[in-house]
Coordinates of C-alpha atoms in Angstrom, one line a residue:
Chain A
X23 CA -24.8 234.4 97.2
X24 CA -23.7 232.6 100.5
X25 CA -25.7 233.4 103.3
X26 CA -24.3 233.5 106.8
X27 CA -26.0 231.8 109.0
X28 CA -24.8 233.2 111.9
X29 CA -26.6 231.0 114.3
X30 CA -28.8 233.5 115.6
X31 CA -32.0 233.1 116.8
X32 CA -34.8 233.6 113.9
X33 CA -37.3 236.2 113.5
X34 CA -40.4 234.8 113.1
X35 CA -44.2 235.0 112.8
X36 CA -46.2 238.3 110.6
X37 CA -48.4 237.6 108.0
X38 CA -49.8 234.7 106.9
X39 CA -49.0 234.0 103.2
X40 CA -51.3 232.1 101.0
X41 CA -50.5 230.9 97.2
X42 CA -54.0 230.6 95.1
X43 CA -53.7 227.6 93.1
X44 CA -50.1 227.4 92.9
X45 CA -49.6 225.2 89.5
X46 CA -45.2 224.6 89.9
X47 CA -44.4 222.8 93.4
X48 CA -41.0 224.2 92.1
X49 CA -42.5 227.6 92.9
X50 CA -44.3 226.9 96.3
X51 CA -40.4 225.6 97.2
X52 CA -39.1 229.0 96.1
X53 CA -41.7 230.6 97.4
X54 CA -41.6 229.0 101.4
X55 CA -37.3 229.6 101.1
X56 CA -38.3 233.6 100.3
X57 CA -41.0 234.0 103.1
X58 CA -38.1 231.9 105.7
X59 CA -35.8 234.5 104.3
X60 CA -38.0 236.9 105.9
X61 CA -39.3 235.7 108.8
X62 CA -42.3 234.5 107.6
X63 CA -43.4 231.0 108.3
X64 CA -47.2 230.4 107.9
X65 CA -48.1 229.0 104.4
X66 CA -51.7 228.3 103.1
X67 CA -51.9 227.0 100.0
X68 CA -55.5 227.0 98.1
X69 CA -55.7 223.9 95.6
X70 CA -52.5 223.3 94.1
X71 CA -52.3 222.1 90.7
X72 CA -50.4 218.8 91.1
X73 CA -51.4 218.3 94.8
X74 CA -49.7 218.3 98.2
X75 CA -47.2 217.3 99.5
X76 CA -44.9 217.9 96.7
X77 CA -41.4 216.3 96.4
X78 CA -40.5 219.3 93.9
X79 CA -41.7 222.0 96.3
X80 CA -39.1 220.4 99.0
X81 CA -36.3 219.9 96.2
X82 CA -36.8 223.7 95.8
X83 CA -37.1 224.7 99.4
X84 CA -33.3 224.3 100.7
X85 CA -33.5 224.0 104.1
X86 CA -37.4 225.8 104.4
X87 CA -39.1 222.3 105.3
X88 CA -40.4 223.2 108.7
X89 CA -42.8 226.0 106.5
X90 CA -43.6 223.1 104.0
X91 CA -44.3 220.7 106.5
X92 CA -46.2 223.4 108.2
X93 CA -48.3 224.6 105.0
X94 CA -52.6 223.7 105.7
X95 CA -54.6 223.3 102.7
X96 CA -58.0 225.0 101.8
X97 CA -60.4 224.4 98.7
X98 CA -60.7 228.2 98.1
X99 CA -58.9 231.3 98.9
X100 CA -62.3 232.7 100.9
X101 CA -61.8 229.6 103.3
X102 CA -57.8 230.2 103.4
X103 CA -58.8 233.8 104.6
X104 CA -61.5 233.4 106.6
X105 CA -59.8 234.1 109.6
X106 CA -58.9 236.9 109.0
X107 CA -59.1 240.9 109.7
X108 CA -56.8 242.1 106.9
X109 CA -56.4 240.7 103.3
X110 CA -53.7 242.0 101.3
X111 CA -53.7 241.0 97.3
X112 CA -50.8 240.8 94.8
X113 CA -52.0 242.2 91.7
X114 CA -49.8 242.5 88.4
X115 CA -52.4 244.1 85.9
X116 CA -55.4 246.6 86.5
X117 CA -58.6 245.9 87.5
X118 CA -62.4 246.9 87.3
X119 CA -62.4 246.3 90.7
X120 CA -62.4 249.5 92.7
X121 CA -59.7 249.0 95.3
X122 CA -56.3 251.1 96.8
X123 CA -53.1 250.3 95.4
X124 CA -50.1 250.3 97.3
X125 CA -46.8 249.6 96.6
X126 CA -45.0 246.9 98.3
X127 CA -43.6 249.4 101.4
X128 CA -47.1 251.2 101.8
X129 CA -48.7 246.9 102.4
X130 CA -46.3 246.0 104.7
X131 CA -46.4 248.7 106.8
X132 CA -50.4 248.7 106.8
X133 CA -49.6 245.0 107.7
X134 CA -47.2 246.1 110.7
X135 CA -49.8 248.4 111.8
X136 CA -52.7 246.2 111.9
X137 CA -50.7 243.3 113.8
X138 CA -49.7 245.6 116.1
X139 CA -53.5 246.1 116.6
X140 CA -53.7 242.5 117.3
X141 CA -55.4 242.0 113.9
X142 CA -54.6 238.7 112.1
X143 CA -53.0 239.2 108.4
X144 CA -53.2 237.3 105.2
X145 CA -51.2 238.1 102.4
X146 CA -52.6 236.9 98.8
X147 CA -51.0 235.5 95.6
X148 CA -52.7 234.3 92.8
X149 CA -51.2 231.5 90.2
X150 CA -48.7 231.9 88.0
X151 CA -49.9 232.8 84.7
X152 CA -53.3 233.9 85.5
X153 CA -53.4 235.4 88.9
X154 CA -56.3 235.9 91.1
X155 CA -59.5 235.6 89.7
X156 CA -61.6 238.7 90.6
X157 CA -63.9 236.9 93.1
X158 CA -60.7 236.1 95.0
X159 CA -59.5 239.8 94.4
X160 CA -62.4 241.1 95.6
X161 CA -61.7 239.4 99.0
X162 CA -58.7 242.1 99.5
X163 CA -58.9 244.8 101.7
X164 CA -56.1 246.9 100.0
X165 CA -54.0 245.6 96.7
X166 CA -50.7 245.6 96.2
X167 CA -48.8 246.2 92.7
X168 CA -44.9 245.9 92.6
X169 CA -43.2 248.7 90.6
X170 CA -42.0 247.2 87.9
X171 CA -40.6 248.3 84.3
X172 CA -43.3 248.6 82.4
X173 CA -41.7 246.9 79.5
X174 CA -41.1 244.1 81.3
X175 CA -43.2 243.4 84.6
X176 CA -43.8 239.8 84.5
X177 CA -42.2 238.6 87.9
X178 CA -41.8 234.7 89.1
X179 CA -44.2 233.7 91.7
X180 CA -41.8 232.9 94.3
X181 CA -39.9 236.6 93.4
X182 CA -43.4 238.5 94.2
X183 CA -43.0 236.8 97.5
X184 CA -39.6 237.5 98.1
X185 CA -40.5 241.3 97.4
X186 CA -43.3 241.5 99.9
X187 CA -41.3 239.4 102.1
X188 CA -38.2 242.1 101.8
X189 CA -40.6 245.2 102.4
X190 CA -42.2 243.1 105.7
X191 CA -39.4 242.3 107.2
X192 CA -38.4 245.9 106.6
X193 CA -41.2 247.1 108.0
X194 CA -41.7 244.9 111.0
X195 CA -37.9 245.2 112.4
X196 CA -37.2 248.5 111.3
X197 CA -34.9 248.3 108.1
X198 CA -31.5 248.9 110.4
X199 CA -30.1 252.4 109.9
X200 CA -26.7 251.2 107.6
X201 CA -24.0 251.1 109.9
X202 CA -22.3 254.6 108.5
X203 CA -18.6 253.6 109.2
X204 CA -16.3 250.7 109.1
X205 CA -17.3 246.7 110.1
X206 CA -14.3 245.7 112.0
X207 CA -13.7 245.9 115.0
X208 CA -11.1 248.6 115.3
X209 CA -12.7 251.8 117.3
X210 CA -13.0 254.7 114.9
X211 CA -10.5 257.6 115.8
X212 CA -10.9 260.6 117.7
X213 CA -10.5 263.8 116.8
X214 CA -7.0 264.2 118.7
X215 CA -5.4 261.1 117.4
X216 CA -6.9 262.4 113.6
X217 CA -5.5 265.9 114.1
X218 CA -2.2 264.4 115.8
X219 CA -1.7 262.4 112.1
X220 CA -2.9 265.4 109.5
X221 CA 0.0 267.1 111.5
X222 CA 2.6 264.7 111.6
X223 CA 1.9 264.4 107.6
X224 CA 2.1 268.3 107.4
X225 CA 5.3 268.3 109.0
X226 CA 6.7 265.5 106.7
X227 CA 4.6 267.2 103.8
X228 CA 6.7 270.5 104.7
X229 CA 10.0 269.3 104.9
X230 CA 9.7 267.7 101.4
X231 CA 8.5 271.3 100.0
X232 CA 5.3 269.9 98.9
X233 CA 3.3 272.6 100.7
X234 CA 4.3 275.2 98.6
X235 CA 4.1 278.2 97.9
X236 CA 3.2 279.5 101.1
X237 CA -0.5 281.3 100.0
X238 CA -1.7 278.1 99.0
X239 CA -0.7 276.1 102.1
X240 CA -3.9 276.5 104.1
X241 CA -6.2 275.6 100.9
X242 CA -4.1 272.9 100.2
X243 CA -3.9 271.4 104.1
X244 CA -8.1 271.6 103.8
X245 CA -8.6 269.9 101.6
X246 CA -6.1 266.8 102.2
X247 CA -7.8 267.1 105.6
X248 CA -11.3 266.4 104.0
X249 CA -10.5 263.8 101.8
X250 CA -9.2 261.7 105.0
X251 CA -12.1 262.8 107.2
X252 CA -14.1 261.8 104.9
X253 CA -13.2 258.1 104.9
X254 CA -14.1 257.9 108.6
X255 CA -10.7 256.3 109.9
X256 CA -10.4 254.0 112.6
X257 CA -7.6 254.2 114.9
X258 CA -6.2 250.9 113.1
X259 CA -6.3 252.8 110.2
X260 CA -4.8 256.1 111.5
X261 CA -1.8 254.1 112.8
X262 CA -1.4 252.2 109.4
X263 CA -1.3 255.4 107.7
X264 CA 1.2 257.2 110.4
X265 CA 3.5 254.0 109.7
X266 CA 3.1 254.8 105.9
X267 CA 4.1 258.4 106.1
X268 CA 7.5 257.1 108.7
X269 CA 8.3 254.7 105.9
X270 CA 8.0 256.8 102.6
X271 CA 9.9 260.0 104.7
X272 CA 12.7 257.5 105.7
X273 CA 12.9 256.2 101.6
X274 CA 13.2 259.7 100.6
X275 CA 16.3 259.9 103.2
X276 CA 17.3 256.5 101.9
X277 CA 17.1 257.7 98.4
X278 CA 19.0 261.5 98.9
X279 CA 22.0 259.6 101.1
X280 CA 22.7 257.4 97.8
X281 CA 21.9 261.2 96.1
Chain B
X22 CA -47.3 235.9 89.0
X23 CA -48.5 237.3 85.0
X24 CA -47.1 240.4 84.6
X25 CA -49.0 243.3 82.7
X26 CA -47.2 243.8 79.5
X27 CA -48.7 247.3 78.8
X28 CA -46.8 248.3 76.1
X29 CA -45.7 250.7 77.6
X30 CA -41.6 252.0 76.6
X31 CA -39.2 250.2 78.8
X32 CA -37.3 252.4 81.6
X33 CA -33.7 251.3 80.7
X34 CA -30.6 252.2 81.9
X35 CA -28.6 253.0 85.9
X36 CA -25.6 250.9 87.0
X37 CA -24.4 248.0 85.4
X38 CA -25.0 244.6 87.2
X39 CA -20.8 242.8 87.5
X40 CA -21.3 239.1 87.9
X41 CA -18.0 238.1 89.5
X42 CA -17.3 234.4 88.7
X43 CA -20.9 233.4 88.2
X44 CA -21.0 229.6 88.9
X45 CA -24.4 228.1 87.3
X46 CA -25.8 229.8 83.8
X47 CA -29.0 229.5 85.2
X48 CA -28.3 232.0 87.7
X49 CA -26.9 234.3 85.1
X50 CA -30.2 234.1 83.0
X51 CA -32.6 234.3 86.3
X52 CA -30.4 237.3 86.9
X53 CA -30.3 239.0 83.6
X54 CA -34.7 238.2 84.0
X55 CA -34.2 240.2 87.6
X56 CA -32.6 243.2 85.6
X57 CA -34.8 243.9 83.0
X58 CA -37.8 243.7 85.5
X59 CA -35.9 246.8 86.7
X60 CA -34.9 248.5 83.9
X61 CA -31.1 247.3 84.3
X62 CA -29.5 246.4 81.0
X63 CA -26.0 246.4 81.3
X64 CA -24.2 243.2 82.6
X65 CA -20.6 242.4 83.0
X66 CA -19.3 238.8 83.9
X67 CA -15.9 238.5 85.2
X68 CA -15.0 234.9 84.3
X69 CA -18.2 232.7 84.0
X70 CA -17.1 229.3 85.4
X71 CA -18.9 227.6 83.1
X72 CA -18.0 229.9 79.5
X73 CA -20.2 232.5 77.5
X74 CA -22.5 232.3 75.4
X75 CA -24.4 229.7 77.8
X76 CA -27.9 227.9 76.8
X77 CA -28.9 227.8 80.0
X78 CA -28.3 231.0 80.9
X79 CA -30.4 232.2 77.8
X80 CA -33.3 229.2 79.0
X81 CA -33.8 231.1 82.2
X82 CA -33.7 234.6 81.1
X83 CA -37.3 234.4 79.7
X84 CA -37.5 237.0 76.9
X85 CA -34.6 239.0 78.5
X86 CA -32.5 238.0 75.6
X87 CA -31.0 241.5 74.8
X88 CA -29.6 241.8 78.5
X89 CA -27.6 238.6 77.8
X90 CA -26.4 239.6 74.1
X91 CA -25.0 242.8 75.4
X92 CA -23.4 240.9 78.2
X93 CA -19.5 242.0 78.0
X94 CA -16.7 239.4 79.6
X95 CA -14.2 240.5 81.7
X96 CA -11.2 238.3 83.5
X97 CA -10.7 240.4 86.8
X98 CA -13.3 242.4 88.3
X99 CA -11.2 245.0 88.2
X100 CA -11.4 245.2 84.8
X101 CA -14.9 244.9 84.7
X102 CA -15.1 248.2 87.4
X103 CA -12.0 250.1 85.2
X104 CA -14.7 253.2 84.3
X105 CA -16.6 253.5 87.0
X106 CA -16.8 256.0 89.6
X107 CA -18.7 254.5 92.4
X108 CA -18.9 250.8 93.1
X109 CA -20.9 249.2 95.0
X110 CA -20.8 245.7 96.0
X111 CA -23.0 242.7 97.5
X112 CA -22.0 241.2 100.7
X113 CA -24.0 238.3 103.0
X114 CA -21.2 238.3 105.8
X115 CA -19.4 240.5 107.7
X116 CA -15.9 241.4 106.5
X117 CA -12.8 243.0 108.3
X118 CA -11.8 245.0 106.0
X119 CA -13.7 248.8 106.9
X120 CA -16.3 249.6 104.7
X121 CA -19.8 251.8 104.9
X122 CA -22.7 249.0 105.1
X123 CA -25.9 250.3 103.5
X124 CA -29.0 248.9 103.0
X125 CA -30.2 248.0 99.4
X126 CA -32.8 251.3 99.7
X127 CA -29.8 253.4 101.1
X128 CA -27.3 251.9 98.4
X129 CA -30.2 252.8 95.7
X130 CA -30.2 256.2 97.1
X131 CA -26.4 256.7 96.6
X132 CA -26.2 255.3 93.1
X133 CA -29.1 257.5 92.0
X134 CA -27.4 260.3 93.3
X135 CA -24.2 259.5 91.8
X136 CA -25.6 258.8 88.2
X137 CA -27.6 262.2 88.6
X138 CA -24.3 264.1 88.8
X139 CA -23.2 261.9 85.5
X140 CA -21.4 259.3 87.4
X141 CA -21.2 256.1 86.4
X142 CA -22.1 252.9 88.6
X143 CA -21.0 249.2 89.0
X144 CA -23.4 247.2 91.2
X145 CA -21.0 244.0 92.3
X146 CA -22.4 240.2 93.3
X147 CA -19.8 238.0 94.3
X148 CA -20.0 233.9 92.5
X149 CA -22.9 231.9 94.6
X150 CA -21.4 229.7 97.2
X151 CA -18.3 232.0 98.2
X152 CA -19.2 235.4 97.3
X153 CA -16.6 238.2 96.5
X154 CA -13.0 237.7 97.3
X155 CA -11.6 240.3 99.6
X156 CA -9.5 241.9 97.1
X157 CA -12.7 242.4 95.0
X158 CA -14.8 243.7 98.0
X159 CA -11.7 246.2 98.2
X160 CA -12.8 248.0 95.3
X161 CA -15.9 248.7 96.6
X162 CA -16.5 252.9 97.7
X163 CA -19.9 251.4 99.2
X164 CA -21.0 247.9 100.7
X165 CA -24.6 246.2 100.8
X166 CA -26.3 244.0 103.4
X167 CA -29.8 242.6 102.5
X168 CA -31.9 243.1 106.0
X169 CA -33.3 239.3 106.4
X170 CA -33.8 236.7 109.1
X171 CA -30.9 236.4 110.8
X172 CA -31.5 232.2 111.4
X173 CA -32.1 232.2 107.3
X174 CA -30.0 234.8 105.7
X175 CA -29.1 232.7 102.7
X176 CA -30.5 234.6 98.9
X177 CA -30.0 233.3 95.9
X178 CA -27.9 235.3 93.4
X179 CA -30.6 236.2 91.3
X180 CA -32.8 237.3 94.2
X181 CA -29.9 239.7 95.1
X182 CA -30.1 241.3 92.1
X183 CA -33.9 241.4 92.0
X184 CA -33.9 243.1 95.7
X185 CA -31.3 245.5 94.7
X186 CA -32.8 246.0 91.2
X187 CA -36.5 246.8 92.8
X188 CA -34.8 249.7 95.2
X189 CA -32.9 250.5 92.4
X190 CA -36.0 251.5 90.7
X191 CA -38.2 253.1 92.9
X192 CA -35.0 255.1 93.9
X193 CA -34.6 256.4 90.5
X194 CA -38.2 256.3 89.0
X195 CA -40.4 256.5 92.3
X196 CA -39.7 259.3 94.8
X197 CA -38.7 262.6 93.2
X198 CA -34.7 262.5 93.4
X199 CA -33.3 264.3 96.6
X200 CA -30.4 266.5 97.3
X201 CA -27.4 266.3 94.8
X202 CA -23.8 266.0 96.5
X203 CA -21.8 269.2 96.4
X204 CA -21.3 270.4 93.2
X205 CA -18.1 272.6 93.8
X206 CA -16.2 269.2 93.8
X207 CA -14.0 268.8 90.8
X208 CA -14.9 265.4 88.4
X209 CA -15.1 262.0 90.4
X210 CA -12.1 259.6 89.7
X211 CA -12.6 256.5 87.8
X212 CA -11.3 252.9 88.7
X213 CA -8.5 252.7 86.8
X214 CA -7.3 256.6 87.9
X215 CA -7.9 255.5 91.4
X216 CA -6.2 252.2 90.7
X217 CA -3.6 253.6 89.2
X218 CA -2.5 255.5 92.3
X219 CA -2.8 252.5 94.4
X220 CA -0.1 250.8 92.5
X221 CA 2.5 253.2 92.7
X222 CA 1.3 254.1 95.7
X223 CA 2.2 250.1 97.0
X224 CA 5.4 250.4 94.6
X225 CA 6.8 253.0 96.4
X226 CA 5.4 251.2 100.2
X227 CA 7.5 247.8 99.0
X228 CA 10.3 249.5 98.3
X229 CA 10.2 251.7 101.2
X230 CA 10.0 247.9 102.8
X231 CA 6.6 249.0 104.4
X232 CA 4.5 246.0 103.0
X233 CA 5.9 242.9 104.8
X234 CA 6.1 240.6 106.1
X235 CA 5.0 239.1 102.3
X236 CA 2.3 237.3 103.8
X237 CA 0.7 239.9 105.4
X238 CA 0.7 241.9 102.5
X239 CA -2.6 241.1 100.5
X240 CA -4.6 242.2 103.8
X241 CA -2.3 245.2 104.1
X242 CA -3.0 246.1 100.8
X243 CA -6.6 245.5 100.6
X244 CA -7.2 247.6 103.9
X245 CA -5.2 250.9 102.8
X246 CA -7.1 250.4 99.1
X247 CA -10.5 250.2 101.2
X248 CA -9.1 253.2 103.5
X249 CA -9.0 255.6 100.4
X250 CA -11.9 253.7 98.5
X251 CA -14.2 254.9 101.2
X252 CA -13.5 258.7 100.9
X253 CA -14.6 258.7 97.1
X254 CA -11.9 260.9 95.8
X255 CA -12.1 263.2 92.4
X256 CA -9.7 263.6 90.1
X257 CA -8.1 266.4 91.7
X258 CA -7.8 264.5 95.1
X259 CA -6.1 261.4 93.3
X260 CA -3.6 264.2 91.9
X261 CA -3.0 265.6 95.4
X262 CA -2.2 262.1 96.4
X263 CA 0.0 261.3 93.7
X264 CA 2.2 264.8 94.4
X265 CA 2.0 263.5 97.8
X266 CA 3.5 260.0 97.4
X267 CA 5.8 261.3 95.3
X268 CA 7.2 264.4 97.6
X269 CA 7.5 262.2 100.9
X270 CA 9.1 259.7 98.6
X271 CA 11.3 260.8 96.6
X272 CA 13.8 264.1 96.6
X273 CA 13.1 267.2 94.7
X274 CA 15.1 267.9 92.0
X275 CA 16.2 271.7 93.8
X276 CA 17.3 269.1 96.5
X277 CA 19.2 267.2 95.1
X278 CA 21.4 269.5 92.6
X279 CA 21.6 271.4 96.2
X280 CA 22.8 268.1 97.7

């Protein structure tokens, strides 16, 4: 799906992320283009498999270098994390180990909440097939398991990123309320130039007998009223639609002068 | 990341994932992977570039085989939408033509709600590089923006429908389903009801003369299609509508014997 790059400036900083003996560079590309997708640049990578650098991690990266070339390297996850005041671990299966779950949402905004605190956050994934060993796991402060069918859980490395990426950025900047109502630019209409339409197409709506018989003319002007006012018009589109009514009234005349 | 395997019955079923003009099989397969993970089995491709069946579609689908053999081939996509009552599509830039935005959690919200009340859903990604032509966002009662960093906005396909297949699932399998729509609404149209009275309902604006100059009229059309697409009409509405068209249109038969 094409992004837009809108030349805006990027939100950056949050957690740091760190990938427990990655074993595909492919992945640790994927992974550094999902945490850029949300805003997340710092990357700590614990012993990857085939080394580092990695000429597949950048093929996989698209345009993500700057957190490749910005990834530091540790021998163990304890050293990756000893910095820190919160650890968060990705966990796909359950464990001995007595520790909260939460779900994606819940971590990242525990995350949120201890940045805002001024405490420094690492965010823990384990390698591919195996995951974190328990030693490493036992380093968490709270776990995190993604929801997942249950048929079917197994998620790519770099898409268990992407998910905890998705729910930070969420969390950190507020997911933005969905713009109820149209994109464009067009203002939406008032209530005058909405009531000044419905009216006009009454009036037309009349005069072809189509509000008929009389009873059922205030039922029947409701509810075309609430099927329009539902669609949140804009004042483009209220003119568009006056010019509609003008043109199928005048075919009608059109039609009974040939009558 | 290993994923858990529990044995556990799958959770199948919600909206069906349309593929519009998928470019690269792999994409297909990573997305058909993405579904399953989320209990989506139903995919639609409107006009693979590269054919169906693809082998490298099926490489990258990992053991998400079924999702692929049940995959159905469409030429338009709005063929592939035909029985559907709500659509909602994928969008990475800002459009003109008026349309709710939601949020992928909002989005999940609606189609929940809409499959509760026995509707049925299309959930629309647009081919990688170009996304969805306007005429195809047009069909659309309900648009989706991804929140992500605004300097790195860019997903790939299957990372779309991942994001919108994880909110799709805590939407319908997490939180206890919320409030259902009014229920003294008659039936919800489908597609091809809905496009059906678009057609005539342009017929009867190019005779009328109303959809010119010619080059103007694919925007034209597109706008008035999104206008009514955004009110979510039932049955009864798309009745009222065509009674409508058809009395401002065209003179009634006690007219014309009067005339």
């Amino acid at each position: 799906m094409a992004g837009t790059n809108r030349k805006a400036a990027p939100v950056l900083g949050g957690p740091c992320v760190v990938l427990v003996r990655p074993q595909l560079g492919e992945n640790i590309g994927a992974a550094a283009r999902a945490m850029l997708n949300f805003g997340l640049t710092e990357l700590r990578l614990v012993a990857p498999r085939d080394g580092w650098p990695s000429e597949t991690a950048r093929a996989s990266a698209s345009r993500a270098d700057d957190v490749l070339d910005g990834a530091t390297l540790y021998g163990t996850a304890a050293e990756a994390v000893a910095d820190r005041h919160l650890v968060v671990a990705t966990t796909a299966r359950k464990r001995d180990i007595a520790k909260t779950v939460a779900t994606p949402r819940e971590a990242a905004e525990a995350m949120r909440d201890a940045m805002a605190e001024g405490r420094k956050v690492a965010l823990l994934f384990g390698a591919e097939r195996t995951g974190l060993e328990n030693d490493e796991f036992a380093l968490a402060h709270l776990a995190v398991r993604i929801p997942a069918n249950p048929g079917f859980s197994s998620l790519n490395l770099a898409q268990a990123v992407l998910l905890l990426g998705y729910e930070w950025f969420q969390a950190a900047h507020g997911a933005p309320a969905g713009q109820v109502g149209p994109t464009d630019r067009s203002a939406p209409a008032t209530m005058a130039e909405l009531v000044n339409f419905y009216e006009r197409l009454e009036a037309e709506l009349d005069e072809a007998g189509f509000l008929w018989p009389e009873d059922k003319r205030p039922s029947m002007v409701q509810n075309i009223r609430a099927l329009f006012q539902r669609a949140g018009l804009t004042e483009q589109e209220v003119r568009t639609l006056h010019g509609m009514v003008k043109a199928l009234a005048h075919l009608r005349e059109r039609r009974r002068r040939r009558a």
